[in-house]
Structures are given as structure tokens and as C-alpha cells.
Amino acid sequence: MAPFETDIHIEMVINLDDAADDHRRVVAEWWCCDQAQGGWFRSVNKLARTVRFSFESDHDAIAFWLAN
């Protein structure tokens, strides 16, 4: 269950079985921890190989997209 409702999502296609590719997910999470000013959460869809980052703030979502 998501901690809050939002329509602001950025999806990354990640091969979770590849260490180098999964590192992209980790770096993206670090960015969120260090840079996001509002609330955020991530969800993983292993079948689709996507990681969805959801944000409360448009500003955080745009900055995340530009950084990653």
C-alpha cells in the first residue's frame, strides 16, 4: 500500500538481475533521500522490470527525471 496518493510518477526500466543496472535504482533512491524535499516512495514491478518512483511534489519529480 502506498503511503500517500499521487499522480506524479517516474518509471525506470531496470534489470534487477544485473548488478550494474540495479545500481541505477540504488543511485536513484540515494537521490531521493538526499534531494527530495517532499514525500516520495518507490514500488517495484519485477515482471515488467520497472521501478516506479512517486512524488508528492512536481518539483521533486522533474528534478529526479533530469538527474536520472
PDB file of C-alpha atoms in Angstrom:
ATOM      1  CA  MET A   1       0.000   0.000   0.000  1.00  0.00           C
ATOM      2  CA  ALA A   2       1.297   3.432  -0.920  1.00  0.00           C
ATOM      3  CA  PRO A   3       1.943   5.900   1.923  1.00  0.00           C
ATOM      4  CA  PHE A   4       0.055   8.638   0.052  1.00  0.00           C
ATOM      5  CA  GLU A   5      -1.923   9.112  -3.165  1.00  0.00           C
ATOM      6  CA  THR A   6      -0.275  10.866  -6.089  1.00  0.00           C
ATOM      7  CA  ASP A   7      -0.449  11.058  -9.858  1.00  0.00           C
ATOM      8  CA  ILE A   8       3.200  12.077 -10.159  1.00  0.00           C
ATOM      9  CA  HIS A   9       5.291   9.063 -11.199  1.00  0.00           C
ATOM     10  CA  ILE A  10       8.601   8.463 -12.942  1.00  0.00           C
ATOM     11  CA  GLU A  11       9.256   4.912 -14.151  1.00  0.00           C
ATOM     12  CA  MET A  12      12.674   3.435 -14.775  1.00  0.00           C
ATOM     13  CA  VAL A  13      13.212   0.182 -16.677  1.00  0.00           C
ATOM     14  CA  ILE A  14      15.701  -1.802 -14.597  1.00  0.00           C
ATOM     15  CA  ASN A  15      17.043  -5.344 -14.932  1.00  0.00           C
ATOM     16  CA  LEU A  16      17.082  -6.269 -11.253  1.00  0.00           C
ATOM     17  CA  ASP A  17      19.160  -9.374 -12.043  1.00  0.00           C
ATOM     18  CA  ASP A  18      22.029  -7.240 -13.352  1.00  0.00           C
ATOM     19  CA  ALA A  19      24.168  -5.654 -10.619  1.00  0.00           C
ATOM     20  CA  ALA A  20      25.245  -2.678 -12.733  1.00  0.00           C
ATOM     21  CA  ASP A  21      21.677  -1.945 -13.825  1.00  0.00           C
ATOM     22  CA  ASP A  22      20.320  -2.407 -10.297  1.00  0.00           C
ATOM     23  CA  HIS A  23      22.921   0.121  -9.138  1.00  0.00           C
ATOM     24  CA  ARG A  24      20.953   2.724 -11.148  1.00  0.00           C
ATOM     25  CA  ARG A  25      17.975   2.018  -8.868  1.00  0.00           C
ATOM     26  CA  VAL A  26      20.134   2.414  -5.770  1.00  0.00           C
ATOM     27  CA  VAL A  27      21.568   5.713  -7.028  1.00  0.00           C
ATOM     28  CA  ALA A  28      18.035   6.921  -7.790  1.00  0.00           C
ATOM     29  CA  GLU A  29      16.966   6.055  -4.235  1.00  0.00           C
ATOM     30  CA  TRP A  30      20.007   7.908  -2.853  1.00  0.00           C
ATOM     31  CA  TRP A  31      18.994  10.927  -4.922  1.00  0.00           C
ATOM     32  CA  CYS A  32      15.514  10.817  -3.402  1.00  0.00           C
ATOM     33  CA  CYS A  33      16.878  10.525   0.146  1.00  0.00           C
ATOM     34  CA  ASP A  34      19.297  13.413  -0.341  1.00  0.00           C
ATOM     35  CA  GLN A  35      17.443  15.761  -2.689  1.00  0.00           C
ATOM     36  CA  ALA A  36      13.667  15.301  -2.497  1.00  0.00           C
ATOM     37  CA  GLN A  37      12.055  17.971  -0.372  1.00  0.00           C
ATOM     38  CA  GLY A  38       8.610  16.377  -0.225  1.00  0.00           C
ATOM     39  CA  GLY A  39       7.381  12.856   0.268  1.00  0.00           C
ATOM     40  CA  TRP A  40       8.333  10.080  -2.138  1.00  0.00           C
ATOM     41  CA  PHE A  41       8.164   6.306  -2.382  1.00  0.00           C
ATOM     42  CA  ARG A  42       9.156   3.648  -4.862  1.00  0.00           C
ATOM     43  CA  SER A  43       7.488   0.462  -5.999  1.00  0.00           C
ATOM     44  CA  VAL A  44       8.985  -2.406  -7.968  1.00  0.00           C
ATOM     45  CA  ASN A  45       7.254  -4.489 -10.632  1.00  0.00           C
ATOM     46  CA  LYS A  46       9.612  -7.437 -11.127  1.00  0.00           C
ATOM     47  CA  LEU A  47       7.593  -8.896 -14.008  1.00  0.00           C
ATOM     48  CA  ALA A  48       7.646  -5.670 -16.023  1.00  0.00           C
ATOM     49  CA  ARG A  49      11.178  -4.868 -14.794  1.00  0.00           C
ATOM     50  CA  THR A  50      10.164  -1.372 -13.811  1.00  0.00           C
ATOM     51  CA  VAL A  51      10.766   0.695 -10.726  1.00  0.00           C
ATOM     52  CA  ARG A  52       8.241   3.477 -10.187  1.00  0.00           C
ATOM     53  CA  PHE A  53       9.222   6.500  -8.143  1.00  0.00           C
ATOM     54  CA  SER A  54       6.236   8.501  -6.925  1.00  0.00           C
ATOM     55  CA  PHE A  55       6.416  12.030  -5.585  1.00  0.00           C
ATOM     56  CA  GLU A  56       4.171  14.472  -3.735  1.00  0.00           C
ATOM     57  CA  SER A  57       5.842  17.400  -5.492  1.00  0.00           C
ATOM     58  CA  ASP A  58       6.034  18.212  -9.209  1.00  0.00           C
ATOM     59  CA  HIS A  59       9.329  19.973  -8.496  1.00  0.00           C
ATOM     60  CA  ASP A  60      10.892  16.824  -6.998  1.00  0.00           C
ATOM     61  CA  ALA A  61       9.644  14.666  -9.883  1.00  0.00           C
ATOM     62  CA  ILE A  62      11.083  16.997 -12.525  1.00  0.00           C
ATOM     63  CA  ALA A  63      14.420  17.295 -10.715  1.00  0.00           C
ATOM     64  CA  PHE A  64      14.538  13.490 -10.314  1.00  0.00           C
ATOM     65  CA  TRP A  65      13.829  12.951 -14.007  1.00  0.00           C
ATOM     66  CA  LEU A  66      16.557  15.405 -15.010  1.00  0.00           C
ATOM     67  CA  ALA A  67      19.075  13.825 -12.611  1.00  0.00           C
ATOM     68  CA  ASN A  68      18.403  10.233 -13.579  1.00  0.00           C
TER      69      ASN A  68
END
